[in-house]
Amino acid sequence: MAKWFNAGLIIATIAFASCNEKQHETSATIGTTKKEWGEVDGKQVYLYTLANKAGDVVTISNYGGTITSWVSPDKSGNKNSIIIGFDSLSSYRQDPPYFGALIGRYGNRIGKAQFTLNGTTYKLAANNGPNSLHGGIQGFDKVVWAAGVPDSAQPSLTLKYVSKDGEEGYPGNLDVTVVYTLTDDNGLKIEYTATTDKPTPVNLTNHSYFNLTGNVKNTILDHYLQIDADKYTPVDSTLIPTGELKEVKGTPFDFTTAKKIGQDFNSVPGGYDHNFVLNRKDASLQKVAALSDSVSGRTLEVYTTEPGLQFYTGNFLDGKFTNHDGNPLLIHTALCMETQHFPDSPNKPDFPSTILQPGQTYHSVTEYKLSVEK
Ligand code: GLA
C-alpha cells in the first residue's frame, strides 16, 4: 500500500453541535480524522474532517472529492458553514448539481460535445443540451477516489483517481492527484496534478457553492465581489464562449472594484454564469477575487494559478435540495467561483491550451482564504 495511505492519521473524537435539525461537525481535534460514510458501487466512502489551530473545520468526502462543509465563526462568534452541502452520502447520490465536488476531466462545457485533436475527432457525452458539461455523465464528481492522509504539519487529505483511456470519450489514461490542505490561517488549498499516456484535454476545478452568511435564507445578491479581470468570455445561448475576449468596462461584468453582486443583476438575463479572463502576467499563485458579506463579517479571497474564473450565481438552483441549515437551496442562494482554463478551449485555438501531453505534468493550485472582521 502506498506510503501516503493513512500516514499520520490522528484518531480523535469529533464533537457535534446542533444546527437547526441537521448536524455537522463544527469542532474537532486538530488534524485529520475520518469516519465511514457509506458505500458506492461496493467501494467504501469516508468523510474526512480537517480541523486547524484556528478552529475552522472542513469536511471532505472521497466520493467525488466533495467538500461537504467549511465551518467557521462569523463576526459574532456563531459557527456555521460557508459551503453549502449535506450531511449524508445519500443526498449526494441524488445528483445535486456538483455541490462541493471535484470536476474533471474537463471543467465547464465543451461545445457540441466533441473536439478534434491531432486529426482525430473525439465524441463526448452531451449531458447539457448539445454540449458536454463538467466531464460528462459520470465525471470525477461521481466517482470514489482513493484517499489517504499525508504526513503533513497541517490537516490535509490526498485523493487519487485514474480515469481510464476512453472514459466519457476522452483519450488517454489520466492519473490524477488532488491534495486538500487546511492552513492555520484559514486557507483551504487545493493542489491538482495529473499525467497522461496520450494527449488529452484536462481542466480540473472544484465546484463549491458559497454563501458567506452560512444561512441560505439570505441570497448572495448582497455579497460584495471583486474580480481582477478586465475581460470576460461572452457566451452563446448554450453558454459556449463565442471566442471573443470582451472588455468588462462599462458592462455589468465589471467587478474590477468591489461591487454588490445584485447591483447590475437585472442587466444579466438568467444571472452570472461567465468565465472571467484573469489579469495575470504569469502562472504564479495570485489573488484574483475577493468576496465579502457584512451580515457575517466574512471575507473569502481566491488565489489561483489558473487563467480563468467561472462566476456562477446559482441560477439553476430550484429548491430541490436542502442545505445543512435545513433551508431549501433556491435560486441565487449560493455562488461558485470555479478557477479554471476557459470553457470550450479544445475548440478555441486562441484560448490558452488545455492539452496535456505524455511526459508533462498538469499542475494547478487554488486557495480560498477566509477571514472575519473582529
Ligand atoms: C457551472 C456552469 C453552470 C452550471 C453549474 C452547475 O457553473 O457554468 O452553467 O452548469 O456549473 O449547475
Short mmCIF file of C-alpha atoms and ligand atoms in Angstrom, two decimals:
data_model
loop_
_atom_site.label_atom_id
_atom_site.label_comp_id
_atom_site.label_asym_id
_atom_site.label_seq_id
_atom_site.Cartn_x
_atom_site.Cartn_y
_atom_site.Cartn_z
CA MET A 1 0.00 0.00 0.00
CA ALA A 2 1.32 3.43 -0.90
CA LYS A 3 3.05 5.26 1.94
CA TRP A 4 0.67 8.18 1.84
CA PHE A 5 -2.25 5.95 2.83
CA ASN A 6 -3.24 6.74 6.41
CA ALA A 7 0.20 8.01 7.41
CA GLY A 8 -0.10 10.46 10.23
CA LEU A 9 -3.81 9.82 10.76
CA ILE A 10 -4.93 11.21 14.05
CA ILE A 11 -7.83 9.33 15.58
CA ALA A 12 -9.88 11.76 17.55
CA THR A 13 -13.30 12.31 18.93
CA ILE A 14 -15.35 14.66 16.88
CA ALA A 15 -17.67 17.00 18.68
CA PHE A 16 -21.04 17.65 17.15
CA ALA A 17 -23.09 20.76 17.53
CA SER A 18 -26.67 21.16 16.63
CA CYS A 19 -27.54 23.41 13.70
CA ASN A 20 -31.31 23.51 13.32
CA GLU A 21 -32.49 19.92 12.74
CA LYS A 22 -29.30 18.95 10.93
CA GLN A 23 -25.95 18.11 12.41
CA HIS A 24 -22.49 18.53 11.03
CA GLU A 25 -19.07 18.83 12.51
CA THR A 26 -18.43 22.27 13.98
CA SER A 27 -15.40 21.47 16.08
CA ALA A 28 -12.84 18.70 16.07
CA THR A 29 -9.43 17.80 17.36
CA ILE A 30 -6.71 19.46 15.30
CA GLY A 31 -5.57 17.28 12.40
CA THR A 32 -7.36 14.95 10.02
CA THR A 33 -9.83 12.30 11.13
CA LYS A 34 -12.13 10.03 9.18
CA LYS A 35 -15.35 8.13 9.59
CA GLU A 36 -17.18 5.65 7.40
CA TRP A 37 -19.88 7.35 5.38
CA GLY A 38 -21.44 4.56 3.28
CA GLU A 39 -20.65 2.69 0.09
CA VAL A 40 -20.86 3.39 -3.63
CA ASP A 41 -20.50 0.57 -6.18
CA GLY A 42 -19.12 -1.67 -3.43
CA LYS A 43 -16.44 0.87 -2.54
CA GLN A 44 -16.11 2.30 0.95
CA VAL A 45 -16.77 6.01 1.18
CA TYR A 46 -15.37 8.11 4.03
CA LEU A 47 -15.97 11.54 5.39
CA TYR A 48 -12.73 13.24 6.42
CA THR A 49 -12.60 16.08 8.92
CA LEU A 50 -9.78 18.62 8.66
CA ALA A 51 -9.52 20.87 11.71
CA ASN A 52 -6.90 23.57 12.16
CA LYS A 53 -5.47 25.51 15.13
CA ALA A 54 -7.75 28.47 14.40
CA GLY A 55 -10.83 26.31 14.99
CA ASP A 56 -12.05 26.01 11.40
CA VAL A 57 -13.40 22.62 10.39
CA VAL A 58 -13.67 21.37 6.81
CA THR A 59 -15.29 18.06 5.87
CA ILE A 60 -14.43 16.32 2.61
CA SER A 61 -15.57 13.00 1.21
CA ASN A 62 -13.65 10.72 -1.10
CA TYR A 63 -16.95 10.41 -3.03
CA GLY A 64 -16.40 12.99 -5.75
CA GLY A 65 -13.66 14.58 -3.62
CA THR A 66 -16.56 16.62 -2.29
CA ILE A 67 -16.14 19.42 0.25
CA THR A 68 -19.34 19.00 2.23
CA SER A 69 -18.87 21.86 4.72
CA TRP A 70 -16.49 24.55 5.98
CA VAL A 71 -17.50 25.68 9.42
CA SER A 72 -16.04 28.89 10.81
CA PRO A 73 -17.10 31.57 13.28
CA ASP A 74 -18.79 34.71 11.98
CA LYS A 75 -18.07 38.16 13.45
CA SER A 76 -20.28 37.37 16.49
CA GLY A 77 -18.59 34.01 17.07
CA ASN A 78 -21.52 31.97 15.71
CA LYS A 79 -20.34 28.93 13.78
CA ASN A 80 -21.90 27.80 10.53
CA SER A 81 -20.83 26.52 7.14
CA ILE A 82 -19.91 28.90 4.33
CA ILE A 83 -20.03 25.97 1.89
CA ILE A 84 -23.44 24.59 1.17
CA GLY A 85 -23.96 20.87 1.27
CA PHE A 86 -25.47 17.89 3.03
CA ASP A 87 -24.73 15.63 5.96
CA SER A 88 -25.44 12.31 4.24
CA LEU A 89 -23.94 10.45 1.30
CA SER A 90 -27.43 9.52 0.10
CA SER A 91 -28.15 13.21 -0.61
CA TYR A 92 -25.06 13.42 -2.82
CA ARG A 93 -26.24 10.28 -4.65
CA GLN A 94 -29.37 12.14 -5.74
CA ASP A 95 -27.29 14.04 -8.28
CA PRO A 96 -27.13 17.56 -6.89
CA PRO A 97 -25.50 19.94 -9.38
CA TYR A 98 -21.85 19.31 -8.44
CA PHE A 99 -22.11 20.64 -4.85
CA GLY A 100 -18.57 20.91 -3.44
CA ALA A 101 -17.23 18.35 -5.89
CA LEU A 102 -14.03 17.92 -7.87
CA ILE A 103 -14.72 18.42 -11.55
CA GLY A 104 -12.96 16.62 -14.38
CA ARG A 105 -11.71 15.60 -16.80
CA TYR A 106 -12.87 18.94 -18.19
CA GLY A 107 -14.43 21.66 -16.03
CA ASN A 108 -17.27 23.52 -17.72
CA ARG A 109 -18.51 23.00 -21.28
CA ILE A 110 -17.11 21.55 -24.47
CA GLY A 111 -19.21 22.72 -27.41
CA LYS A 112 -21.28 20.18 -29.35
CA ALA A 113 -19.72 17.54 -27.05
CA GLN A 114 -16.76 16.97 -29.31
CA PHE A 115 -13.27 18.14 -30.16
CA THR A 116 -10.58 17.24 -32.67
CA LEU A 117 -7.04 16.54 -31.58
CA ASN A 118 -4.18 15.54 -33.90
CA GLY A 119 -6.68 14.72 -36.66
CA THR A 120 -8.98 12.51 -34.56
CA THR A 121 -12.45 13.67 -33.53
CA TYR A 122 -13.45 12.59 -30.02
CA LYS A 123 -17.17 12.37 -29.18
CA LEU A 124 -18.17 13.10 -25.61
CA ALA A 125 -21.49 12.58 -23.83
CA ALA A 126 -23.86 15.51 -24.46
CA ASN A 127 -25.19 15.99 -20.92
CA ASN A 128 -26.09 19.69 -21.19
CA GLY A 129 -28.16 20.42 -24.28
CA PRO A 130 -25.83 19.84 -27.23
CA ASN A 131 -22.73 20.28 -25.05
CA SER A 132 -20.67 18.23 -22.63
CA LEU A 133 -20.55 19.70 -19.12
CA HIS A 134 -18.15 19.03 -16.25
CA GLY A 135 -16.60 15.83 -17.58
CA GLY A 136 -19.72 14.08 -18.86
CA ILE A 137 -22.32 11.75 -17.38
CA GLN A 138 -20.03 10.24 -14.77
CA GLY A 139 -17.46 12.95 -14.19
CA PHE A 140 -14.90 13.00 -11.38
CA ASP A 141 -17.63 14.32 -9.08
CA LYS A 142 -19.42 10.94 -9.14
CA VAL A 143 -16.56 8.51 -8.57
CA VAL A 144 -14.96 7.16 -5.41
CA TRP A 145 -11.39 8.44 -5.08
CA ALA A 146 -8.62 6.54 -3.27
CA ALA A 147 -7.86 8.58 -0.17
CA GLY A 148 -5.01 8.94 2.24
CA VAL A 149 -3.81 11.33 4.88
CA PRO A 150 -0.30 12.61 4.11
CA ASP A 151 2.34 13.15 6.75
CA SER A 152 1.90 16.88 6.99
CA ALA A 153 2.16 19.58 9.62
CA GLN A 154 -1.26 20.88 8.59
CA PRO A 155 -4.54 18.99 8.23
CA SER A 156 -4.69 17.59 4.72
CA LEU A 157 -6.13 14.89 2.52
CA THR A 158 -4.75 13.28 -0.64
CA LEU A 159 -7.13 11.89 -3.24
CA LYS A 160 -6.21 9.83 -6.28
CA TYR A 161 -8.19 8.72 -9.28
CA VAL A 162 -7.21 7.01 -12.51
CA SER A 163 -9.50 7.98 -15.37
CA LYS A 164 -9.29 5.23 -17.99
CA ASP A 165 -8.50 5.74 -21.67
CA GLY A 166 -11.88 6.31 -23.36
CA GLU A 167 -13.73 7.21 -20.14
CA GLU A 168 -16.55 9.61 -21.04
CA GLY A 169 -14.98 9.72 -24.53
CA TYR A 170 -11.62 11.26 -23.53
CA PRO A 171 -8.32 9.83 -24.82
CA GLY A 172 -5.56 8.52 -22.57
CA ASN A 173 -5.27 7.09 -19.09
CA LEU A 174 -5.20 10.11 -16.80
CA ASP A 175 -3.62 9.75 -13.37
CA VAL A 176 -4.98 12.48 -11.10
CA THR A 177 -3.93 13.53 -7.60
CA VAL A 178 -5.63 16.23 -5.59
CA VAL A 179 -4.32 17.42 -2.21
CA TYR A 180 -6.57 19.44 0.07
CA THR A 181 -4.86 21.34 2.91
CA LEU A 182 -6.46 23.49 5.57
CA THR A 183 -3.80 26.00 6.59
CA ASP A 184 -3.52 27.53 10.05
CA ASP A 185 -4.52 30.93 8.68
CA ASN A 186 -7.80 29.54 7.31
CA GLY A 187 -6.76 28.90 3.74
CA LEU A 188 -8.28 25.90 2.00
CA LYS A 189 -5.66 24.98 -0.54
CA ILE A 190 -6.36 22.60 -3.43
CA GLU A 191 -3.42 21.30 -5.43
CA TYR A 192 -4.09 19.30 -8.57
CA THR A 193 -1.55 17.22 -10.53
CA ALA A 194 -2.14 14.86 -13.43
CA THR A 195 -0.22 12.86 -16.02
CA THR A 196 -1.41 11.09 -19.16
CA ASP A 197 -0.24 8.46 -21.64
CA LYS A 198 -1.96 10.14 -24.65
CA PRO A 199 -2.57 13.81 -25.44
CA THR A 200 -5.84 14.85 -23.79
CA PRO A 201 -7.66 17.98 -22.62
CA VAL A 202 -7.53 18.49 -18.83
CA ASN A 203 -9.26 21.24 -16.87
CA LEU A 204 -9.74 20.45 -13.19
CA THR A 205 -11.62 22.53 -10.66
CA ASN A 206 -13.71 22.42 -7.51
CA HIS A 207 -17.40 23.27 -7.64
CA SER A 208 -18.07 24.55 -4.10
CA TYR A 209 -21.07 26.81 -3.65
CA PHE A 210 -20.56 29.58 -1.11
CA ASN A 211 -22.93 31.64 0.97
CA LEU A 212 -20.82 33.63 3.44
CA THR A 213 -23.79 34.26 5.74
CA GLY A 214 -23.97 30.49 6.33
CA ASN A 215 -27.74 30.81 6.11
CA VAL A 216 -29.34 30.18 2.75
CA LYS A 217 -32.43 32.17 3.73
CA ASN A 218 -30.19 35.02 2.52
CA THR A 219 -29.42 35.15 -1.19
CA ILE A 220 -25.89 36.02 -2.31
CA LEU A 221 -27.07 39.17 -4.10
CA ASP A 222 -25.97 41.38 -1.18
CA HIS A 223 -22.45 39.90 -1.10
CA TYR A 224 -19.72 42.14 -2.50
CA LEU A 225 -17.38 40.73 -5.11
CA GLN A 226 -14.19 41.93 -6.68
CA ILE A 227 -12.62 40.04 -9.60
CA ASP A 228 -9.26 41.01 -11.02
CA ALA A 229 -10.35 40.68 -14.66
CA ASP A 230 -10.51 43.36 -17.35
CA LYS A 231 -12.12 40.91 -19.77
CA TYR A 232 -14.60 38.04 -19.84
CA THR A 233 -15.67 35.49 -22.43
CA PRO A 234 -19.19 36.23 -23.73
CA VAL A 235 -21.29 33.14 -24.49
CA ASP A 236 -23.92 31.97 -26.97
CA SER A 237 -27.39 30.75 -25.99
CA THR A 238 -25.97 27.35 -24.93
CA LEU A 239 -23.31 29.00 -22.72
CA ILE A 240 -20.41 28.26 -25.08
CA PRO A 241 -17.93 31.16 -25.43
CA THR A 242 -18.16 32.97 -28.73
CA GLY A 243 -14.35 33.21 -28.77
CA GLU A 244 -14.29 36.94 -28.12
CA LEU A 245 -12.47 38.37 -25.09
CA LYS A 246 -14.65 41.33 -24.21
CA GLU A 247 -13.73 44.33 -22.05
CA VAL A 248 -15.79 44.43 -18.82
CA LYS A 249 -15.55 48.21 -18.61
CA GLY A 250 -18.98 49.80 -18.89
CA THR A 251 -20.76 46.42 -18.65
CA PRO A 252 -22.43 44.52 -15.75
CA PHE A 253 -19.33 42.28 -15.80
CA ASP A 254 -17.11 44.98 -14.34
CA PHE A 255 -16.06 43.67 -10.91
CA THR A 256 -12.61 45.27 -11.06
CA THR A 257 -13.55 47.17 -7.92
CA ALA A 258 -15.74 45.51 -5.31
CA LYS A 259 -19.44 45.78 -6.10
CA LYS A 260 -22.65 44.31 -4.76
CA ILE A 261 -23.46 41.25 -6.87
CA GLY A 262 -27.08 42.39 -7.14
CA GLN A 263 -26.14 45.86 -8.40
CA ASP A 264 -26.31 45.17 -12.14
CA PHE A 265 -28.09 41.84 -11.86
CA ASN A 266 -31.16 42.88 -13.85
CA SER A 267 -28.95 43.53 -16.87
CA VAL A 268 -27.65 39.94 -16.91
CA PRO A 269 -30.52 37.71 -18.07
CA GLY A 270 -30.55 34.49 -16.03
CA GLY A 271 -27.77 35.70 -13.73
CA TYR A 272 -23.99 35.44 -13.93
CA ASP A 273 -22.58 32.21 -15.36
CA HIS A 274 -19.48 33.51 -17.09
CA ASN A 275 -15.77 32.93 -17.36
CA PHE A 276 -13.62 35.92 -16.39
CA VAL A 277 -10.22 36.35 -18.03
CA LEU A 278 -7.97 36.98 -15.06
CA ASN A 279 -5.36 39.74 -15.27
CA ARG A 280 -2.06 37.99 -14.92
CA LYS A 281 1.49 38.10 -16.24
CA ASP A 282 2.47 34.53 -15.42
CA ALA A 283 1.07 31.35 -13.91
CA SER A 284 2.12 32.07 -10.32
CA LEU A 285 -0.33 31.76 -7.43
CA GLN A 286 -2.07 35.12 -7.42
CA LYS A 287 -5.01 36.73 -5.64
CA VAL A 288 -7.77 37.00 -8.25
CA ALA A 289 -11.02 37.62 -6.36
CA ALA A 290 -12.47 38.65 -3.01
CA LEU A 291 -15.99 38.00 -1.79
CA SER A 292 -17.37 39.66 1.35
CA ASP A 293 -20.57 39.91 3.30
CA SER A 294 -21.49 42.39 6.02
CA VAL A 295 -24.02 40.10 7.80
CA SER A 296 -21.32 37.62 8.84
CA GLY A 297 -18.33 39.96 8.54
CA ARG A 298 -16.59 37.28 6.49
CA THR A 299 -14.28 37.75 3.50
CA LEU A 300 -13.19 34.96 1.20
CA GLU A 301 -10.22 35.62 -1.05
CA VAL A 302 -9.46 33.43 -4.05
CA TYR A 303 -5.87 32.71 -5.13
CA THR A 304 -5.08 30.63 -8.18
CA THR A 305 -2.56 29.72 -10.84
CA GLU A 306 -5.38 29.40 -13.43
CA PRO A 307 -6.14 31.95 -16.18
CA GLY A 308 -9.94 31.91 -15.70
CA LEU A 309 -12.66 32.13 -13.08
CA GLN A 310 -16.22 30.92 -13.69
CA PHE A 311 -18.51 33.13 -11.63
CA TYR A 312 -21.88 31.38 -11.29
CA THR A 313 -24.75 32.76 -9.20
CA GLY A 314 -26.64 29.50 -8.60
CA ASN A 315 -29.06 30.26 -11.42
CA PHE A 316 -30.24 26.66 -11.72
CA LEU A 317 -30.87 26.06 -8.00
CA ASP A 318 -34.57 25.29 -7.73
CA GLY A 319 -35.30 24.29 -4.14
CA LYS A 320 -34.99 20.56 -4.81
CA PHE A 321 -32.12 20.22 -2.32
CA THR A 322 -31.93 21.25 1.34
CA ASN A 323 -28.80 22.76 2.86
CA HIS A 324 -27.12 21.80 6.18
CA ASP A 325 -29.08 24.59 7.81
CA GLY A 326 -32.39 22.95 6.92
CA ASN A 327 -33.34 25.52 4.32
CA PRO A 328 -34.09 24.84 0.63
CA LEU A 329 -31.46 25.85 -1.89
CA LEU A 330 -33.39 28.29 -4.01
CA ILE A 331 -32.15 30.30 -6.96
CA HIS A 332 -29.22 32.64 -6.11
CA THR A 333 -28.81 31.34 -2.55
CA ALA A 334 -25.19 30.37 -3.27
CA LEU A 335 -22.45 31.17 -5.74
CA CYS A 336 -19.44 29.45 -7.27
CA MET A 337 -16.02 30.79 -8.13
CA GLU A 338 -14.55 27.98 -10.19
CA THR A 339 -10.90 28.51 -11.09
CA GLN A 340 -10.22 27.04 -14.50
CA HIS A 341 -8.99 27.31 -18.07
CA PHE A 342 -11.63 28.79 -20.36
CA PRO A 343 -14.70 26.76 -21.38
CA ASP A 344 -14.53 25.04 -24.77
CA SER A 345 -10.76 25.60 -25.08
CA PRO A 346 -10.27 22.35 -27.06
CA ASN A 347 -12.34 24.01 -29.84
CA LYS A 348 -10.87 27.51 -29.42
CA PRO A 349 -7.27 27.57 -30.69
CA ASP A 350 -6.82 31.16 -29.48
CA PHE A 351 -7.61 30.31 -25.84
CA PRO A 352 -4.79 29.11 -23.55
CA SER A 353 -4.27 25.42 -24.31
CA THR A 354 -5.74 22.71 -22.08
CA ILE A 355 -3.98 19.84 -23.83
CA LEU A 356 -1.75 17.74 -21.60
CA GLN A 357 0.94 15.74 -23.38
CA PRO A 358 2.51 12.47 -22.23
CA GLY A 359 5.66 13.31 -20.26
CA GLN A 360 4.20 16.59 -18.98
CA THR A 361 2.65 17.12 -15.56
CA TYR A 362 -0.53 19.14 -15.19
CA HIS A 363 -0.18 21.31 -12.09
CA SER A 364 -2.74 23.75 -10.76
CA VAL A 365 -3.21 25.38 -7.34
CA THR A 366 -6.17 27.26 -5.92
CA GLU A 367 -6.57 28.59 -2.39
CA TYR A 368 -9.72 30.01 -0.78
CA LYS A 369 -8.69 32.16 2.19
CA LEU A 370 -11.25 33.04 4.83
CA SER A 371 -11.11 35.89 7.33
CA VAL A 372 -13.63 37.56 9.60
CA GLU A 373 -13.85 41.12 10.87
CA LYS A 374 -13.41 41.32 14.63
C1 GLA B 1 -21.16 25.67 -13.83
C2 GLA B 1 -21.79 26.04 -15.12
C3 GLA B 1 -23.21 26.34 -14.92
C4 GLA B 1 -23.92 25.17 -14.28
C5 GLA B 1 -23.26 24.81 -13.00
C6 GLA B 1 -23.87 23.57 -12.40
O1 GLA B 1 -21.02 26.74 -13.00
O2 GLA B 1 -21.14 27.11 -15.75
O3 GLA B 1 -23.81 26.67 -16.13
O4 GLA B 1 -23.89 24.07 -15.14
O5 GLA B 1 -21.90 24.59 -13.23
O6 GLA B 1 -25.25 23.63 -12.33
#
